[in-house]
Amino acid sequence: MNKNFYITTPIYYPSAKPHMGHAYSSIVADFIARFKKIDGFNVFFLTGTDEHGLKIQRAAEKHNKDPLQFCDEISKTFKELSKILNLSNNDFIRTTEKRHHISVQNLWTILEKKGEIYLSKYSGWYSVSDEAYYLEDEIYEKNGVKLAKSSESTVEWVEEESYFFKLSKWQDKLLDFYEKNPNFVLPKTRKNEVVSFVKSGLKDLSVSRKSFSWGIQVPTNKDHVIYVWLDALTNYISALNYPDKNNELYKNYWPADIHMIGKDILRFHAVYWPAFLLAADLEPPKRIYGHGWILSGDEKMSKSKGNILDPIEIINDYGLDPLRYYLLKEVSFGNDGNISNEKLENCINSDLANNYGNLCQRVISFCEK
């Protein structure tokens, strides 16, 4: 039996400080990593930050900072959060690191040599906030502003020269892969979403941008930077020293056992990522698990609503273990869950103070007697 186990969190986008959703993904992944260690597995647990793209460039400009300086400062808060959450991660990857650039450019070169990438022109709706492209039927208009239906983020019309990945070519092969690997996407409701999306028809994917410079350059064309998701997803293998497939990390831990992600980035991980890997003759991961959102009260957290919950503030007020306990017990795994001070206090008082506290008090008293 293979006793190696590789689990990852999504790499977080450091355009603003961490929120409870980031903490939840990390805590759940850490819980699984710790369990597998107890079960005798050699665990490699990865987290990190995704630091390229137009959103980061604009955020840096807004703060009158160089993009790398801006990323250094924000990424540091995510690294510190890993320590505050007491994560057992083995590595923290940043997409601005040299080892990552080498991996991404190598993967691009392979895809280009295999004829999976071609140069053309892109025109369509793009969300800077999501770093995602949307089709006409995936957007709607509200108060004269175009928004993505899935995230309600603003989209803007983009027309520019771009490299494309032949995603349409992989439609049937992806459907065949899902059928042969029924547990590749979990929970099953998420798998149904993915299969339905692929069956509806895949179009070739724009995988470079020319209108901004903050990213990894296309090796054969310095006017283009690589699309942030092709860049970001590669972190899962760049942390294993890809393209050196003979090193111990890659040999022992790839393909990954679980990519733990939020459901909002399911398409990138369950459609684009396996297509990129299959096209480069690399094995896809074994499982993508798309967990639900952590709601603030009954609403999704967003800066515009002003309902972002700061995990560090909650930990300072209530402690780390009570927060970890609440998120793992009270949030039905795979579904949305909500958190509020009132619910957290009720859980702590009922379970930790009354039930477990009373048990400990009785056992200790019994031992003393």
Short mmCIF file of N, CA and C in Angstrom, two decimals, residues 263-329:
data_model
loop_
_atom_site.label_atom_id
_atom_site.label_comp_id
_atom_site.label_asym_id
_atom_site.label_seq_id
_atom_site.Cartn_x
_atom_site.Cartn_y
_atom_site.Cartn_z
N LYS A 263 -15.82 26.11 -3.49
CA LYS A 263 -16.62 25.75 -4.67
C LYS A 263 -16.58 26.81 -5.77
N ASP A 264 -16.20 28.05 -5.43
CA ASP A 264 -16.18 29.12 -6.43
C ASP A 264 -15.04 28.98 -7.43
N ILE A 265 -14.03 28.15 -7.12
CA ILE A 265 -12.93 27.96 -8.08
C ILE A 265 -12.91 26.52 -8.61
N LEU A 266 -14.09 25.90 -8.60
CA LEU A 266 -14.20 24.50 -9.03
C LEU A 266 -13.85 24.32 -10.51
N ARG A 267 -14.36 25.22 -11.36
CA ARG A 267 -14.15 25.06 -12.80
C ARG A 267 -12.66 25.05 -13.16
N PHE A 268 -11.89 25.92 -12.53
CA PHE A 268 -10.46 26.01 -12.84
C PHE A 268 -9.74 24.72 -12.47
N HIS A 269 -10.13 24.14 -11.33
CA HIS A 269 -9.45 22.93 -10.85
C HIS A 269 -9.96 21.64 -11.48
N ALA A 270 -11.25 21.57 -11.75
CA ALA A 270 -11.84 20.32 -12.22
C ALA A 270 -11.96 20.23 -13.74
N VAL A 271 -11.79 21.37 -14.44
CA VAL A 271 -11.86 21.37 -15.91
C VAL A 271 -10.51 21.78 -16.50
N TYR A 272 -10.07 23.00 -16.21
CA TYR A 272 -8.84 23.51 -16.82
C TYR A 272 -7.61 22.73 -16.39
N TRP A 273 -7.47 22.49 -15.08
CA TRP A 273 -6.25 21.86 -14.56
C TRP A 273 -6.04 20.45 -15.12
N PRO A 274 -7.03 19.55 -15.06
CA PRO A 274 -6.78 18.23 -15.66
C PRO A 274 -6.55 18.30 -17.16
N ALA A 275 -7.18 19.26 -17.84
CA ALA A 275 -6.96 19.39 -19.29
C ALA A 275 -5.52 19.80 -19.57
N PHE A 276 -5.00 20.78 -18.82
CA PHE A 276 -3.60 21.19 -18.99
C PHE A 276 -2.67 20.00 -18.77
N LEU A 277 -2.92 19.25 -17.70
CA LEU A 277 -2.03 18.14 -17.34
C LEU A 277 -2.09 17.02 -18.37
N LEU A 278 -3.30 16.63 -18.76
CA LEU A 278 -3.45 15.57 -19.75
C LEU A 278 -2.79 15.96 -21.07
N ALA A 279 -2.93 17.24 -21.44
CA ALA A 279 -2.32 17.72 -22.69
C ALA A 279 -0.80 17.68 -22.63
N ALA A 280 -0.24 17.78 -21.41
CA ALA A 280 1.22 17.74 -21.24
C ALA A 280 1.71 16.35 -20.87
N ASP A 281 0.83 15.35 -20.97
CA ASP A 281 1.15 13.96 -20.62
C ASP A 281 1.56 13.82 -19.15
N LEU A 282 0.88 14.57 -18.30
CA LEU A 282 1.09 14.47 -16.85
C LEU A 282 -0.20 13.95 -16.21
N GLU A 283 -0.05 13.23 -15.10
CA GLU A 283 -1.23 12.69 -14.42
C GLU A 283 -2.01 13.78 -13.71
N PRO A 284 -3.34 13.77 -13.81
CA PRO A 284 -4.15 14.71 -13.03
C PRO A 284 -4.16 14.29 -11.56
N PRO A 285 -4.56 15.19 -10.67
CA PRO A 285 -4.69 14.81 -9.26
C PRO A 285 -5.77 13.74 -9.09
N LYS A 286 -5.78 13.09 -7.92
CA LYS A 286 -6.77 12.02 -7.69
C LYS A 286 -8.13 12.57 -7.32
N ARG A 287 -8.15 13.73 -6.65
CA ARG A 287 -9.44 14.24 -6.19
C ARG A 287 -9.43 15.75 -6.04
N ILE A 288 -10.54 16.36 -6.45
CA ILE A 288 -10.81 17.78 -6.20
C ILE A 288 -12.01 17.83 -5.25
N TYR A 289 -11.83 18.43 -4.09
CA TYR A 289 -12.97 18.54 -3.17
C TYR A 289 -13.36 20.01 -3.05
N GLY A 290 -14.57 20.33 -3.50
CA GLY A 290 -15.06 21.71 -3.46
C GLY A 290 -15.98 21.94 -2.28
N HIS A 291 -15.43 22.49 -1.21
CA HIS A 291 -16.26 22.73 -0.02
C HIS A 291 -17.12 23.98 -0.20
N GLY A 292 -18.07 24.17 0.70
CA GLY A 292 -18.97 25.31 0.62
C GLY A 292 -18.34 26.58 1.15
N TRP A 293 -19.12 27.65 1.14
CA TRP A 293 -18.67 28.94 1.65
C TRP A 293 -18.95 29.06 3.13
N ILE A 294 -18.14 29.86 3.80
CA ILE A 294 -18.43 30.25 5.17
C ILE A 294 -19.16 31.59 5.10
N LEU A 295 -20.40 31.59 5.53
CA LEU A 295 -21.23 32.79 5.44
C LEU A 295 -21.10 33.61 6.72
N SER A 296 -21.23 34.90 6.56
CA SER A 296 -21.26 35.80 7.71
C SER A 296 -22.73 36.04 8.04
N GLY A 297 -23.21 35.38 9.09
CA GLY A 297 -24.65 35.35 9.32
C GLY A 297 -25.27 34.47 8.27
N ASP A 298 -26.05 35.04 7.36
CA ASP A 298 -26.65 34.25 6.27
C ASP A 298 -26.19 34.72 4.90
N GLU A 299 -25.17 35.59 4.87
CA GLU A 299 -24.72 36.15 3.60
C GLU A 299 -23.27 35.77 3.31
N LYS A 300 -22.95 35.67 2.00
CA LYS A 300 -21.56 35.46 1.61
C LYS A 300 -20.75 36.68 1.99
N MET A 301 -19.53 36.44 2.49
CA MET A 301 -18.67 37.56 2.88
C MET A 301 -18.19 38.32 1.66
N SER A 302 -18.21 39.64 1.75
CA SER A 302 -17.68 40.47 0.67
C SER A 302 -17.30 41.82 1.23
N LYS A 303 -16.27 42.43 0.60
CA LYS A 303 -15.83 43.74 1.06
C LYS A 303 -16.93 44.79 0.88
N SER A 304 -17.70 44.65 -0.20
CA SER A 304 -18.74 45.64 -0.48
C SER A 304 -19.84 45.63 0.58
N LYS A 305 -20.10 44.45 1.14
CA LYS A 305 -21.14 44.34 2.18
C LYS A 305 -20.59 44.69 3.57
N GLY A 306 -19.27 44.76 3.68
CA GLY A 306 -18.66 45.10 4.96
C GLY A 306 -18.86 44.03 6.02
N ASN A 307 -19.01 42.76 5.59
CA ASN A 307 -19.26 41.69 6.55
C ASN A 307 -18.14 40.65 6.59
N ILE A 308 -16.92 41.08 6.25
CA ILE A 308 -15.77 40.19 6.28
C ILE A 308 -15.44 39.85 7.74
N LEU A 309 -15.35 38.55 8.03
CA LEU A 309 -14.96 38.12 9.37
C LEU A 309 -13.46 37.87 9.41
N ASP A 310 -12.78 38.51 10.33
CA ASP A 310 -11.34 38.37 10.46
C ASP A 310 -11.04 37.20 11.41
N PRO A 311 -10.45 36.11 10.91
CA PRO A 311 -10.19 34.96 11.78
C PRO A 311 -9.26 35.29 12.93
N ILE A 312 -8.32 36.21 12.70
CA ILE A 312 -7.37 36.56 13.76
C ILE A 312 -8.08 37.25 14.92
N GLU A 313 -9.04 38.12 14.61
CA GLU A 313 -9.81 38.78 15.67
C GLU A 313 -10.60 37.77 16.47
N ILE A 314 -11.22 36.80 15.78
CA ILE A 314 -12.02 35.79 16.47
C ILE A 314 -11.13 34.90 17.34
N ILE A 315 -9.95 34.56 16.82
CA ILE A 315 -9.01 33.74 17.60
C ILE A 315 -8.55 34.50 18.84
N ASN A 316 -8.30 35.79 18.68
CA ASN A 316 -7.88 36.62 19.83
C ASN A 316 -8.98 36.67 20.90
N ASP A 317 -10.24 36.68 20.45
CA ASP A 317 -11.37 36.78 21.40
C ASP A 317 -11.74 35.43 22.02
N TYR A 318 -11.69 34.36 21.21
CA TYR A 318 -12.23 33.08 21.67
C TYR A 318 -11.19 31.95 21.76
N GLY A 319 -10.05 32.11 21.09
CA GLY A 319 -9.04 31.05 21.07
C GLY A 319 -9.08 30.26 19.78
N LEU A 320 -7.96 29.64 19.44
CA LEU A 320 -7.85 28.88 18.18
C LEU A 320 -8.64 27.58 18.22
N ASP A 321 -8.45 26.77 19.24
CA ASP A 321 -9.10 25.46 19.27
C ASP A 321 -10.63 25.56 19.25
N PRO A 322 -11.24 26.50 19.96
CA PRO A 322 -12.70 26.64 19.84
C PRO A 322 -13.15 26.98 18.41
N LEU A 323 -12.37 27.81 17.70
CA LEU A 323 -12.73 28.13 16.32
C LEU A 323 -12.59 26.90 15.43
N ARG A 324 -11.48 26.18 15.55
CA ARG A 324 -11.29 24.96 14.75
C ARG A 324 -12.41 23.97 15.03
N TYR A 325 -12.75 23.80 16.32
CA TYR A 325 -13.81 22.88 16.71
C TYR A 325 -15.13 23.28 16.07
N TYR A 326 -15.47 24.56 16.15
CA TYR A 326 -16.74 25.04 15.61
C TYR A 326 -16.83 24.79 14.11
N LEU A 327 -15.78 25.15 13.36
CA LEU A 327 -15.82 25.02 11.90
C LEU A 327 -15.92 23.56 11.46
N LEU A 328 -15.26 22.66 12.20
CA LEU A 328 -15.28 21.25 11.82
C LEU A 328 -16.57 20.55 12.25
N LYS A 329 -17.15 20.99 13.35
CA LYS A 329 -18.37 20.34 13.86
C LYS A 329 -19.64 20.95 13.27
#
